[in-house]
Every structure is written in structure tokens, then in C-alpha cells.
Amino acid sequence: MTISSIEAIALIDANNFYASCEQSINPHLRNRPVVILSNNDACIIARSPEARALKIKMGTPYFKEKERLSKLDVAVLSSNYSLYADMSKRLMNLLKNYCEEMEIYSIDEAFVSIYRPNDKNLYPWARKLRTLTYQNLGITITIGIGENKVRAKVANKLAKNIDYSAGIFDLARTKDENSYFKGISVDKIWGIGKQTSKWLKSKGIKNAQELRDMKENEIIKKLGVVGKRLQLELKGYKCLPIKKSNKSKREIQVSRSFGTPITKLEDLTQVLAIYAIQASAKMRSQSLKTSAISVFVRTSKYSNQKYQRVAHKKLINATDNTNAILKIVVALSKEIYNPEYKLSKAGVLMQDLINCHYLQKSIINYKSQEDIKKSENLMRTIDLLNKKYNNNAITWAITKKPKEWTINRNLLSHTSTTDIRKIPTIVI
DNA sequence: TCTGGGGTCCTAGGACCC
DNA sequence: TCTGGGGTCCTAGGACCC
């Protein structure tokens, strides 16, 4: 294929990703309605097309739909993130062979840049990619093509909404753009959330066309540079670059809601300690060290007694050592605890992350090289053992106290691509 | 009884400096 | 006696995303 220098941006995403992953590894689930639940088996966060057809809504709490789902014979699964992460890796590895640059935007989505061929037609490229991902992974993708990221997102939406598109839409090749833009409500545009769409609607701006043609200064006054960039992209200018995905994280968070609310300090401390252990391991797996730690608690969004607290600690020396981090988190947990409230969610954040390779050795608080090596080796060994024998083979005593607040995950799928013991067995 | 988790980016305002 | 104003850095919080 000869190429011209005109570059296009495509947004490629997997349809109903979590449900598709489950259906892909478990043939019994194919052509059946499937829904996936969030942590705690709380909300419905993914639905197979068959489940959509039954008018099961995204984000509804499971307890409200439980009965109806079982009547309709819907397969209900807890989310299995290690499976989805593994499938995601395979998907991205495939895609990157068919584009110039790639930015992995989320677990099931990537922006890619590609050159247009001389006839400008990218449909053959897109069709090939769709076929390949279906054959290799059992997953269907949608491809939206445009001049920039915002327009690629719009095109992706159109590809999903228009029946005859067959999952592919190129916004740069349409004759009557306005007729499509009019059909896209502002709150469906990437970057326009609840607050902004409320404001836009109060100004009489209802669809993508009206937002694109709205007065610039009005947008800047209310939405700042973010809004201005968004509008420019809708018009076709390129403002948002493709970000190479190997850049390291800015912060790492582990947080979760509890099955039953917490009222005791020792329980809160234990929860935060467990999250801190996970967060530390996550940092080490990405060669990062933290130089600021935050912990937070809050009551339920839906409770009428509201309480929320955050506590921070800045560190002189960045660290990825679980023991050091635990000490700080345990101390911070006392600051945010309040016995008068039923606490329903808590978390820890590792912030101001530093890549180990760029780290300067501090002169103050100098520890002998041997000490540092010792503790590094200990952490590395723990990580290795946990990897080999599955998580939590080695952990800290604080995690072993009986828990009254556990996370529900009752409906986990038992087949997996990441655990050899869970590979499906075939009986002949 | 039961309502997700993990991120990024931007801005306003305070503290501090010269 | 006269006590300004602009730049920079940091932080908390808002908005948004999947």
C-alpha cells in the first residue's frame, strides 16, 4: 500500500468488553444474555448485546434487578479483572502492529494514528483489523476515524449508532457532517460531563453542531482552555496529542467500598493497611516510589449523615517499602477516624510518584547501602513469591485478623487465562 | 439490608519572595 | 514616615473519563 502524508486518528474500542471477555473464554455464555457486576457485586457495569436487548440498564444496583435477571435467565458474573487485563494486553499487542502510534486510553480503548492511502480510503484497513481481532480474540471492535481525537471519538459513537456502518465510521469522508452532528446530544461528547452539559443546555446549546459553532469567548469564560480545545477539535484542528503510553503513572490508588460499614478504628486501620500493601506492590511492579501518601474515608453517598476526611503526609525520601508505608498509613488512619459515623468507603493514594531510575540518593536520613539493599531484597522476594503462589501467599499479620467488612465477590467466573489451575477441562 | 474503582488535568487561592 | 504588586510554587477540590 502506498501512503500519503495525511495522517488520521482512529479511536478503536472493544464492544461490551468485560462481557465479551467472559463469552470469549466460556462457550456456554455465547449468545446468552450476560451481565458483569462491579466490586462488591454492587452495580451492573457491563452487558452483552443480548442483555442490552432485554433493556437491562448500565449502572443499576444489582439488588434492584436480581429477581428480574434470574427470571430472564441472565448469566450474572462478578468482575474478573485479571482476565480482562490479560485480554486487554493481547488486544493492544495486536492493534499496535497496524498503526503508526498508539495511545492506550483505557482497558478497552486505544487512540491510534495512521496515514491515509492515496485513495484516502481507510475502510479496507479498518475492516481487516475488525476481522483479525474477532478471529484472534473473539472480540468485536468499533473503529471511529477522524482528523483528531475528539472527532475520532465522535466517529466511534456514530459507528455504534448507525446500523449500516458495520462498526466503522470515517468522519473525514462524510459529505454532510452537520446532519450527523445535529444528532449528537452535547452530553454524549467526550469531555462534556454532567455539569457542563447542564450549563450548555441552559444556553440553548443542545447538540455537537451547536457546540462547534458556539461563540468562542463564551466557552473560554466558562470552561477555560479545556473547553476551547474541545471546540477547536470539533472544528477539525488538532490540539490533543497522541500520548505514548509508556509514560509512568502520576498516582496510584487503592480504594473500595465495604460490604458492611466500618465503625471501629482497628477495622479502619486494617482496611487501610491492606490497601497500602496492595498499593506498595503495585508501585514496585511499575518501578515507582511515592513521595506523598494520602488516606481518606467517607460515609455512603446515599446516607444522610455525611462525613469525609483526608490526611496527607509528605515524605523526605521517596519509598516503595511496604513496612515504611504501613507505618505512615497506620498513623494517618487515626487522623481520619471518627467513631460517630458509619464509614462505607476508604482508600490510600500514593502520590508524587517518582521513577526509581531517576531517583537521587538523599544525603539527609542516610541509611547504609547495606540496609537499603536488604529491604529492597526482602520486598522483591515477597513480590516474587506472591506472583508464583498467587496473591497473598506472604503478607503482613495485620491482614489476618478476622474481617467484618469484607468485599463481596460471589459470582466470579472460574475460567481464566491467567491462572493455570483454572484452565477449562474438557471431558471426552 | 444491598448504590464501583482508579485515574488525569485544570483552576483558584494562599504563601512566599523580591 | 512611606507598607505595592507581580511572579511562582503548592494544595485542595472540581470536573471529567472509562
Tab-separated table of C-alpha atoms (C1' of nucleotides) in Angstrom:
chain	number	residue	atom	x	y	z
A	1	MET	CA	0.000	0.000	0.000
A	2	THR	CA	1.411	3.385	-0.936
A	3	ILE	CA	0.832	6.049	1.613
A	4	SER	CA	0.340	9.768	1.555
A	5	SER	CA	1.394	12.011	4.370
A	6	ILE	CA	-2.099	12.799	5.558
A	7	GLU	CA	-2.466	11.450	8.997
A	8	ALA	CA	-5.709	10.307	10.525
A	9	ILE	CA	-6.619	9.466	14.094
A	10	ALA	CA	-8.764	6.478	14.966
A	11	LEU	CA	-10.399	5.541	18.217
A	12	ILE	CA	-10.689	1.799	18.496
A	13	ASP	CA	-12.655	0.221	21.303
A	14	ALA	CA	-13.920	-3.222	22.196
A	15	ASN	CA	-17.665	-3.683	22.376
A	16	ASN	CA	-19.055	-4.718	25.771
A	17	PHE	CA	-15.507	-5.592	26.713
A	18	TYR	CA	-15.967	-7.370	30.058
A	19	ALA	CA	-18.951	-9.365	28.846
A	20	SER	CA	-17.137	-10.237	25.610
A	21	CYS	CA	-14.095	-11.495	27.532
A	22	GLU	CA	-16.279	-13.835	29.568
A	23	GLN	CA	-18.100	-15.032	26.463
A	24	SER	CA	-14.866	-15.489	24.610
A	25	ILE	CA	-13.412	-17.934	27.156
A	26	ASN	CA	-16.651	-19.655	28.084
A	27	PRO	CA	-18.663	-21.053	25.167
A	28	HIS	CA	-21.708	-21.636	27.379
A	29	LEU	CA	-22.113	-17.901	27.647
A	30	ARG	CA	-22.152	-17.202	23.921
A	31	ASN	CA	-25.435	-15.911	22.524
A	32	ARG	CA	-26.740	-15.669	26.073
A	33	PRO	CA	-27.516	-12.503	27.989
A	34	VAL	CA	-24.561	-11.819	30.300
A	35	VAL	CA	-24.042	-9.033	32.829
A	36	ILE	CA	-20.924	-8.209	34.835
A	37	LEU	CA	-21.051	-6.680	38.304
A	38	SER	CA	-18.730	-4.129	39.893
A	39	ASN	CA	-16.790	-4.809	43.086
A	40	ASN	CA	-18.957	-5.861	45.992
A	41	ASP	CA	-21.344	-7.206	43.360
A	42	ALA	CA	-22.895	-3.789	43.637
A	43	CYS	CA	-23.749	-2.428	40.191
A	44	ILE	CA	-24.134	-3.703	36.662
A	45	ILE	CA	-21.130	-2.418	34.736
A	46	ALA	CA	-21.184	-4.402	31.509
A	47	ARG	CA	-23.816	-6.148	29.418
A	48	SER	CA	-23.651	-8.425	26.414
A	49	PRO	CA	-25.768	-7.341	23.422
A	50	GLU	CA	-28.306	-9.987	24.390
A	51	ALA	CA	-28.604	-8.418	27.848
A	52	ARG	CA	-28.943	-4.955	26.333
A	53	ALA	CA	-31.773	-6.230	24.218
A	54	LEU	CA	-33.574	-7.142	27.442
A	55	LYS	CA	-33.408	-3.455	28.428
A	56	ILE	CA	-31.088	-4.076	31.370
A	57	LYS	CA	-29.580	-0.714	32.237
A	58	MET	CA	-25.946	0.159	32.834
A	59	GLY	CA	-25.062	1.193	36.381
A	60	THR	CA	-28.189	-0.058	38.101
A	61	PRO	CA	-27.615	-1.577	41.522
A	62	TYR	CA	-27.699	-5.356	41.329
A	63	PHE	CA	-30.098	-5.809	44.242
A	64	LYS	CA	-32.781	-3.932	42.331
A	65	GLU	CA	-32.588	-6.206	39.314
A	66	LYS	CA	-31.637	-9.503	40.900
A	67	GLU	CA	-35.020	-11.126	40.681
A	68	ARG	CA	-35.755	-9.996	37.163
A	69	LEU	CA	-32.358	-11.177	35.951
A	70	SER	CA	-32.856	-14.660	37.296
A	71	LYS	CA	-36.324	-14.863	35.747
A	72	LEU	CA	-34.862	-13.880	32.402
A	73	ASP	CA	-32.111	-16.473	32.815
A	74	VAL	CA	-29.340	-13.901	32.542
A	75	ALA	CA	-25.823	-15.073	33.404
A	76	VAL	CA	-24.549	-12.808	36.210
A	77	LEU	CA	-20.817	-12.603	36.936
A	78	SER	CA	-18.597	-10.722	39.384
A	79	SER	CA	-15.884	-8.814	37.590
A	80	ASN	CA	-12.678	-10.742	36.965
A	81	TYR	CA	-10.090	-8.050	36.408
A	82	SER	CA	-7.098	-10.285	35.890
A	83	LEU	CA	-8.883	-11.869	32.940
A	84	TYR	CA	-9.818	-8.503	31.446
A	85	ALA	CA	-6.316	-7.117	31.910
A	86	ASP	CA	-4.850	-10.113	30.129
A	87	MET	CA	-7.288	-9.895	27.218
A	88	SER	CA	-6.599	-6.176	27.003
A	89	LYS	CA	-2.884	-6.805	26.672
A	90	ARG	CA	-3.500	-9.218	23.810
A	91	LEU	CA	-5.807	-6.780	22.072
A	92	MET	CA	-3.335	-3.904	22.309
A	93	ASN	CA	-0.465	-6.072	21.113
A	94	LEU	CA	-2.436	-6.921	18.022
A	95	LEU	CA	-3.536	-3.348	17.280
A	96	LYS	CA	-0.086	-1.847	17.577
A	97	ASN	CA	1.076	-3.784	14.520
A	98	TYR	CA	-1.396	-1.943	12.320
A	99	CYS	CA	-0.796	1.700	13.150
A	100	GLU	CA	1.888	4.372	13.421
A	101	GLU	CA	1.490	5.442	17.021
A	102	MET	CA	-0.772	4.154	19.730
A	103	GLU	CA	-2.050	5.577	22.984
A	104	ILE	CA	-3.719	3.030	25.244
A	105	TYR	CA	-6.504	5.128	26.643
A	106	SER	CA	-8.268	2.597	28.845
A	107	ILE	CA	-8.540	-1.129	29.347
A	108	ASP	CA	-10.603	-1.494	26.173
A	109	GLU	CA	-9.760	1.591	24.134
A	110	ALA	CA	-6.867	2.997	22.140
A	111	PHE	CA	-6.216	6.053	20.005
A	112	VAL	CA	-4.025	5.314	17.010
A	113	SER	CA	-2.576	7.409	14.224
A	114	ILE	CA	-2.406	6.099	10.657
A	115	TYR	CA	-1.507	7.506	7.249
A	116	ARG	CA	-4.206	7.640	4.664
A	117	PRO	CA	-3.506	5.704	1.483
A	118	ASN	CA	-3.527	7.597	-1.813
A	119	ASP	CA	-7.198	6.996	-2.385
A	120	LYS	CA	-7.779	8.298	1.192
A	121	ASN	CA	-9.882	5.274	1.946
A	122	LEU	CA	-9.247	3.686	5.329
A	123	TYR	CA	-12.241	1.365	5.293
A	124	PRO	CA	-10.258	-1.646	3.982
A	125	TRP	CA	-7.715	-1.149	6.796
A	126	ALA	CA	-10.462	-0.952	9.383
A	127	ARG	CA	-12.308	-3.995	8.075
A	128	LYS	CA	-9.145	-6.051	8.185
A	129	LEU	CA	-8.483	-5.041	11.790
A	130	ARG	CA	-12.012	-5.941	12.853
A	131	THR	CA	-11.748	-9.357	11.264
A	132	LEU	CA	-8.377	-10.049	12.848
A	133	THR	CA	-9.434	-9.156	16.388
A	134	TYR	CA	-12.548	-11.250	16.066
A	135	GLN	CA	-10.627	-14.246	14.776
A	136	ASN	CA	-7.819	-13.987	17.324
A	137	LEU	CA	-9.630	-12.900	20.462
A	138	GLY	CA	-13.320	-13.467	19.882
A	139	ILE	CA	-13.870	-9.771	20.496
A	140	THR	CA	-15.680	-7.256	18.305
A	141	ILE	CA	-14.243	-3.772	17.969
A	142	THR	CA	-15.618	-0.452	16.753
A	143	ILE	CA	-13.440	1.955	14.781
A	144	GLY	CA	-14.094	5.689	14.521
A	145	ILE	CA	-11.833	7.736	12.261
A	146	GLY	CA	-11.335	11.498	12.146
A	147	GLU	CA	-8.748	14.274	11.965
A	148	ASN	CA	-8.141	14.386	15.718
A	149	LYS	CA	-9.079	12.684	18.957
A	150	VAL	CA	-12.382	14.407	19.624
A	151	ARG	CA	-13.573	13.784	16.075
A	152	ALA	CA	-12.393	10.172	16.223
A	153	LYS	CA	-14.483	9.775	19.378
A	154	VAL	CA	-17.485	11.303	17.634
A	155	ALA	CA	-16.941	8.970	14.684
A	156	ASN	CA	-16.781	5.985	17.018
A	157	LYS	CA	-20.124	6.970	18.508
A	158	LEU	CA	-21.597	7.262	15.021
A	159	ALA	CA	-20.189	3.864	14.070
A	160	LYS	CA	-22.084	2.384	17.002
A	161	ASN	CA	-25.328	4.249	16.360
A	162	ILE	CA	-25.660	3.797	12.620
A	163	ASP	CA	-26.794	0.315	11.671
A	164	TYR	CA	-25.279	0.167	8.203
A	165	SER	CA	-21.843	1.338	9.393
A	166	ALA	CA	-20.803	-2.202	10.349
A	167	GLY	CA	-18.746	-0.860	13.213
A	168	ILE	CA	-16.651	1.575	11.146
A	169	PHE	CA	-17.165	5.275	10.512
A	170	ASP	CA	-14.830	7.838	8.947
A	171	LEU	CA	-15.905	11.362	9.826
A	172	ALA	CA	-13.422	12.943	7.431
A	173	ARG	CA	-15.126	11.275	4.478
A	174	THR	CA	-18.728	12.329	5.077
A	175	LYS	CA	-20.405	14.801	2.752
A	176	ASP	CA	-22.916	16.246	5.160
A	177	GLU	CA	-21.242	16.478	8.525
A	178	ASN	CA	-23.935	18.700	10.010
A	179	SER	CA	-26.646	16.112	9.629
A	180	TYR	CA	-24.568	13.784	11.817
A	181	PHE	CA	-23.500	16.454	14.307
A	182	LYS	CA	-27.098	17.513	14.860
A	183	GLY	CA	-27.900	14.008	16.011
A	184	ILE	CA	-25.279	14.015	18.771
A	185	SER	CA	-26.501	15.453	22.040
A	186	VAL	CA	-23.891	17.573	23.899
A	187	ASP	CA	-23.773	15.308	26.924
A	188	LYS	CA	-22.598	12.460	24.675
A	189	ILE	CA	-19.497	14.364	23.582
A	190	TRP	CA	-16.152	13.316	25.059
A	191	GLY	CA	-15.154	15.891	27.682
A	192	ILE	CA	-18.650	17.207	28.341
A	193	GLY	CA	-19.884	15.877	31.655
A	194	LYS	CA	-22.947	16.478	33.772
A	195	GLN	CA	-22.109	19.988	34.969
A	196	THR	CA	-21.023	21.323	31.621
A	197	SER	CA	-23.916	19.873	29.670
A	198	LYS	CA	-26.340	21.416	32.156
A	199	TRP	CA	-24.752	24.803	31.571
A	200	LEU	CA	-24.689	24.347	27.788
A	201	LYS	CA	-28.330	23.371	27.691
A	202	SER	CA	-29.255	26.430	29.724
A	203	LYS	CA	-27.559	28.439	26.970
A	204	GLY	CA	-29.606	26.657	24.337
A	205	ILE	CA	-26.703	24.541	23.081
A	206	LYS	CA	-28.079	21.053	22.601
A	207	ASN	CA	-26.014	19.185	20.027
A	208	ALA	CA	-22.497	18.843	18.610
A	209	GLN	CA	-23.164	21.206	15.737
A	210	GLU	CA	-24.316	23.997	18.067
A	211	LEU	CA	-21.333	23.471	20.352
A	212	ARG	CA	-18.923	23.588	17.423
A	213	ASP	CA	-20.432	26.875	16.206
A	214	MET	CA	-20.895	28.487	19.608
A	215	LYS	CA	-19.158	31.795	20.386
A	216	GLU	CA	-15.590	31.113	21.418
A	217	ASN	CA	-15.271	33.732	24.148
A	218	GLU	CA	-18.341	32.419	25.925
A	219	ILE	CA	-16.789	28.958	26.084
A	220	ILE	CA	-13.445	30.228	27.337
A	221	LYS	CA	-15.058	32.324	30.048
A	222	LYS	CA	-16.892	29.363	31.492
A	223	LEU	CA	-14.794	26.336	30.583
A	224	GLY	CA	-11.292	27.718	30.171
A	225	VAL	CA	-8.714	26.151	27.921
A	226	VAL	CA	-10.317	22.736	28.216
A	227	GLY	CA	-13.479	23.961	26.541
A	228	LYS	CA	-11.597	25.923	23.918
A	229	ARG	CA	-9.531	22.908	22.919
A	230	LEU	CA	-12.625	20.762	22.714
A	231	GLN	CA	-14.336	23.228	20.405
A	232	LEU	CA	-11.277	23.592	18.196
A	233	GLU	CA	-11.050	19.826	17.842
A	234	LEU	CA	-14.724	19.626	16.869
A	235	LYS	CA	-13.898	22.114	14.123
A	236	GLY	CA	-11.096	19.881	12.908
A	237	TYR	CA	-7.941	21.390	14.431
A	238	LYS	CA	-5.518	19.110	16.210
A	239	CYS	CA	-4.981	20.158	19.838
A	240	LEU	CA	-4.692	16.928	21.801
A	241	PRO	CA	-1.592	14.864	21.032
A	242	ILE	CA	-1.378	11.084	20.958
A	243	LYS	CA	0.407	10.255	24.179
A	244	LYS	CA	2.890	7.452	24.093
A	245	SER	CA	1.536	5.001	26.618
A	246	ASN	CA	4.796	4.017	28.254
A	247	LYS	CA	4.797	7.142	30.370
A	248	SER	CA	4.559	6.278	34.036
A	249	LYS	CA	1.663	6.930	36.362
A	250	ARG	CA	1.174	10.136	38.362
A	251	GLU	CA	-0.561	8.443	41.259
A	252	ILE	CA	-1.673	5.004	42.406
A	253	GLN	CA	-4.845	4.497	44.312
A	254	VAL	CA	-6.399	1.529	46.072
A	255	SER	CA	-9.857	2.175	47.443
A	256	ARG	CA	-13.015	0.210	47.911
A	257	SER	CA	-16.464	0.269	49.455
A	258	PHE	CA	-17.217	-2.224	52.185
A	259	GLY	CA	-19.831	-4.955	52.338
A	260	THR	CA	-20.741	-3.703	55.821
A	261	PRO	CA	-19.823	-0.219	57.076
A	262	ILE	CA	-16.942	0.245	59.486
A	263	THR	CA	-17.258	1.910	62.870
A	264	LYS	CA	-14.177	0.702	64.752
A	265	LEU	CA	-10.742	2.258	64.446
A	266	GLU	CA	-8.997	-1.104	64.368
A	267	ASP	CA	-11.090	-2.163	61.393
A	268	LEU	CA	-10.331	1.054	59.548
A	269	THR	CA	-6.635	0.640	60.253
A	270	GLN	CA	-6.742	-2.911	58.979
A	271	VAL	CA	-8.519	-1.972	55.757
A	272	LEU	CA	-6.105	0.830	55.031
A	273	ALA	CA	-3.160	-1.425	55.822
A	274	ILE	CA	-4.388	-3.986	53.305
A	275	TYR	CA	-4.823	-1.309	50.668
A	276	ALA	CA	-1.391	0.096	51.472
A	277	ILE	CA	0.190	-3.326	50.963
A	278	GLN	CA	-1.507	-3.636	47.572
A	279	ALA	CA	-0.578	-0.120	46.544
A	280	SER	CA	3.070	-0.677	47.510
A	281	ALA	CA	3.281	-3.856	45.460
A	282	LYS	CA	1.679	-2.062	42.529
A	283	MET	CA	4.272	0.684	42.748
A	284	ARG	CA	7.157	-1.772	42.789
A	285	SER	CA	5.762	-3.589	39.765
A	286	GLN	CA	5.990	-0.288	37.879
A	287	SER	CA	9.352	0.773	39.324
A	288	LEU	CA	7.808	3.741	41.100
A	289	LYS	CA	8.342	5.260	44.519
A	290	THR	CA	5.993	7.559	46.381
A	291	SER	CA	6.869	10.867	47.958
A	292	ALA	CA	3.427	11.709	49.319
A	293	ILE	CA	0.788	9.496	50.860
A	294	SER	CA	-2.889	10.272	51.403
A	295	VAL	CA	-5.603	8.253	53.053
A	296	PHE	CA	-9.315	9.017	53.038
A	297	VAL	CA	-12.637	7.758	54.416
A	298	ARG	CA	-16.186	8.689	53.675
A	299	THR	CA	-19.717	7.732	54.519
A	300	SER	CA	-22.028	6.427	51.833
A	301	LYS	CA	-23.119	8.878	49.146
A	302	TYR	CA	-26.660	7.803	49.886
A	303	SER	CA	-26.591	8.182	53.646
A	304	ASN	CA	-27.941	11.396	55.180
A	305	GLN	CA	-25.085	11.531	57.687
A	306	LYS	CA	-22.211	12.896	55.689
A	307	TYR	CA	-18.603	12.655	56.760
A	308	GLN	CA	-15.415	12.817	54.728
A	309	ARG	CA	-11.772	13.233	55.731
A	310	VAL	CA	-8.417	13.144	54.039
A	311	ALA	CA	-4.988	13.071	55.674
A	312	HIS	CA	-1.672	13.607	53.899
A	313	LYS	CA	1.934	13.025	54.633
A	314	LYS	CA	4.838	14.260	52.590
A	315	LEU	CA	7.956	12.139	52.635
A	316	ILE	CA	11.501	13.366	52.658
A	317	ASN	CA	12.689	10.284	50.839
A	318	ALA	CA	10.582	8.574	48.228
A	319	THR	CA	9.912	4.961	49.097
A	320	ASP	CA	8.316	1.764	47.823
A	321	ASN	CA	8.915	-0.140	51.038
A	322	THR	CA	5.753	-1.674	52.439
A	323	ASN	CA	6.958	-1.511	56.048
A	324	ALA	CA	7.707	2.189	55.850
A	325	ILE	CA	4.430	2.915	54.090
A	326	LEU	CA	2.417	0.851	56.559
A	327	LYS	CA	3.800	2.844	59.463
A	328	ILE	CA	2.642	6.087	57.900
A	329	VAL	CA	-0.751	4.782	56.830
A	330	VAL	CA	-1.487	3.382	60.269
A	331	ALA	CA	-0.666	6.751	61.819
A	332	LEU	CA	-2.773	8.625	59.288
A	333	SER	CA	-5.748	6.342	59.823
A	334	LYS	CA	-6.100	7.739	63.362
A	335	GLU	CA	-6.392	11.248	61.958
A	336	ILE	CA	-9.330	10.495	59.735
A	337	TYR	CA	-11.239	8.152	62.023
A	338	ASN	CA	-14.475	9.365	63.555
A	339	PRO	CA	-16.477	6.988	65.738
A	340	GLU	CA	-19.719	8.818	65.142
A	341	TYR	CA	-20.167	7.755	61.546
A	342	LYS	CA	-20.722	4.552	59.612
A	343	LEU	CA	-17.811	4.592	57.217
A	344	SER	CA	-18.566	2.941	53.911
A	345	LYS	CA	-15.514	3.601	51.794
A	346	ALA	CA	-11.803	4.167	52.341
A	347	GLY	CA	-8.661	4.294	50.293
A	348	VAL	CA	-4.974	5.074	50.097
A	349	LEU	CA	-3.220	7.139	47.465
A	350	MET	CA	0.428	7.121	46.543
A	351	GLN	CA	1.165	10.499	45.011
A	352	ASP	CA	4.050	12.442	43.525
A	353	LEU	CA	5.392	9.206	42.129
A	354	ILE	CA	8.979	9.075	41.044
A	355	ASN	CA	10.523	6.635	38.644
A	356	CYS	CA	13.195	4.652	40.540
A	357	HIS	CA	15.676	5.021	37.719
A	358	TYR	CA	15.792	8.796	38.110
A	359	LEU	CA	15.859	8.800	41.883
A	360	GLN	CA	18.527	10.741	43.686
A	361	LYS	CA	20.025	9.343	46.828
A	362	SER	CA	19.305	11.615	49.735
A	363	ILE	CA	22.086	12.871	51.955
A	364	ILE	CA	19.918	13.560	54.962
A	365	ASN	CA	18.450	10.477	56.580
A	366	TYR	CA	21.199	8.470	55.086
A	367	LYS	CA	20.870	4.759	55.575
A	368	SER	CA	23.737	2.462	54.903
A	369	GLN	CA	23.769	0.910	51.468
A	370	GLU	CA	23.522	-2.477	53.033
A	371	ASP	CA	20.291	-1.649	54.862
A	372	ILE	CA	18.708	-0.341	51.712
A	373	LYS	CA	19.728	-3.398	49.747
A	374	LYS	CA	18.400	-5.671	52.453
A	375	SER	CA	14.951	-4.151	52.493
A	376	GLU	CA	14.834	-3.995	48.707
A	377	ASN	CA	15.670	-7.676	48.529
A	378	LEU	CA	13.008	-8.514	51.050
A	379	MET	CA	10.340	-6.696	49.045
A	380	ARG	CA	11.478	-8.273	45.814
A	381	THR	CA	11.309	-11.737	47.357
A	382	ILE	CA	7.808	-11.155	48.685
A	383	ASP	CA	6.644	-9.931	45.282
A	384	LEU	CA	8.165	-12.954	43.602
A	385	LEU	CA	6.600	-15.446	45.983
A	386	ASN	CA	3.233	-13.792	45.676
A	387	LYS	CA	3.476	-13.953	41.939
A	388	LYS	CA	4.432	-17.593	41.972
A	389	TYR	CA	1.977	-18.874	44.567
A	390	ASN	CA	-0.815	-16.486	43.802
A	391	ASN	CA	-1.519	-13.335	45.738
A	392	ASN	CA	-1.149	-13.085	49.484
A	393	ALA	CA	0.994	-16.179	49.947
A	394	ILE	CA	3.165	-13.848	52.001
A	395	THR	CA	1.624	-10.910	53.747
A	396	TRP	CA	1.569	-8.852	56.936
A	397	ALA	CA	-0.029	-10.046	60.155
A	398	ILE	CA	-2.461	-7.138	60.286
A	399	THR	CA	-4.307	-8.514	57.268
A	400	LYS	CA	-5.100	-11.785	59.008
A	401	LYS	CA	-7.384	-10.523	61.725
A	402	PRO	CA	-10.995	-11.647	61.080
A	403	LYS	CA	-12.755	-9.136	58.867
A	404	GLU	CA	-16.249	-7.876	59.368
A	405	TRP	CA	-16.298	-5.615	56.359
A	406	THR	CA	-15.359	-7.941	53.507
A	407	ILE	CA	-15.850	-7.254	49.847
A	408	ASN	CA	-18.428	-9.487	48.160
A	409	ARG	CA	-17.284	-11.270	45.046
A	410	ASN	CA	-19.539	-14.271	44.988
A	411	LEU	CA	-20.140	-14.789	41.318
A	412	LEU	CA	-16.623	-14.896	39.942
A	413	SER	CA	-16.097	-16.772	36.696
A	414	HIS	CA	-13.866	-19.763	37.276
A	415	THR	CA	-12.154	-19.978	33.942
A	416	SER	CA	-9.198	-17.773	33.435
A	417	THR	CA	-6.383	-17.089	31.041
A	418	THR	CA	-4.056	-16.112	33.859
A	419	ASP	CA	-4.210	-18.980	36.333
A	420	ILE	CA	-3.132	-22.410	35.167
A	421	ARG	CA	-5.355	-24.159	37.709
A	422	LYS	CA	-8.421	-22.542	36.272
A	423	ILE	CA	-7.982	-23.529	32.664
A	424	PRO	CA	-11.129	-25.214	31.386
A	425	THR	CA	-11.037	-29.015	31.349
A	426	ILE	CA	-12.551	-30.923	28.509
A	427	VAL	CA	-14.006	-34.342	29.258
A	428	ILE	CA	-14.062	-36.725	26.336
B	1	DT	C1'	-30.063	-4.980	54.107
B	2	DC	C1'	-27.565	-4.077	49.419
B	3	DT	C1'	-25.827	2.082	45.019
B	4	DG	C1'	-17.909	0.626	41.647
B	5	DG	C1'	-12.789	1.772	41.362
B	6	DG	C1'	-8.860	4.070	39.524
B	7	DG	C1'	-7.174	7.612	37.062
B	8	DT	C1'	-5.936	12.693	34.717
B	9	DC	C1'	-5.977	17.545	34.143
B	10	DC	C1'	-7.133	22.236	35.378
B	11	DT	C1'	-8.027	26.216	38.390
B	12	DA	C1'	-8.497	29.240	42.337
B	13	DG	C1'	-6.434	30.838	46.136
B	14	DG	C1'	-2.864	31.025	49.748
B	15	DA	C1'	2.033	31.503	50.946
B	16	DC	C1'	6.115	33.306	49.885
B	17	DC	C1'	9.647	36.010	47.564
B	18	DC	C1'	11.765	40.129	45.729
C	1	DT	C1'	7.191	58.094	57.502
C	2	DC	C1'	6.098	55.580	53.375
C	3	DT	C1'	3.700	49.178	53.631
C	4	DG	C1'	2.836	47.662	46.340
C	5	DG	C1'	2.457	44.372	43.015
C	6	DG	C1'	3.839	40.714	40.204
C	7	DG	C1'	5.761	36.029	39.737
C	8	DT	C1'	5.999	31.288	41.271
C	9	DC	C1'	5.007	27.313	43.735
C	10	DC	C1'	1.903	24.418	46.198
C	11	DT	C1'	-2.524	22.474	47.546
C	12	DA	C1'	-7.316	21.287	47.616
C	13	DG	C1'	-11.019	20.475	45.117
C	14	DG	C1'	-13.781	20.233	40.872
C	15	DA	C1'	-14.830	18.064	36.592
C	16	DC	C1'	-14.315	14.550	33.706
C	17	DC	C1'	-13.077	9.894	31.819
C	18	DC	C1'	-13.670	4.616	31.331
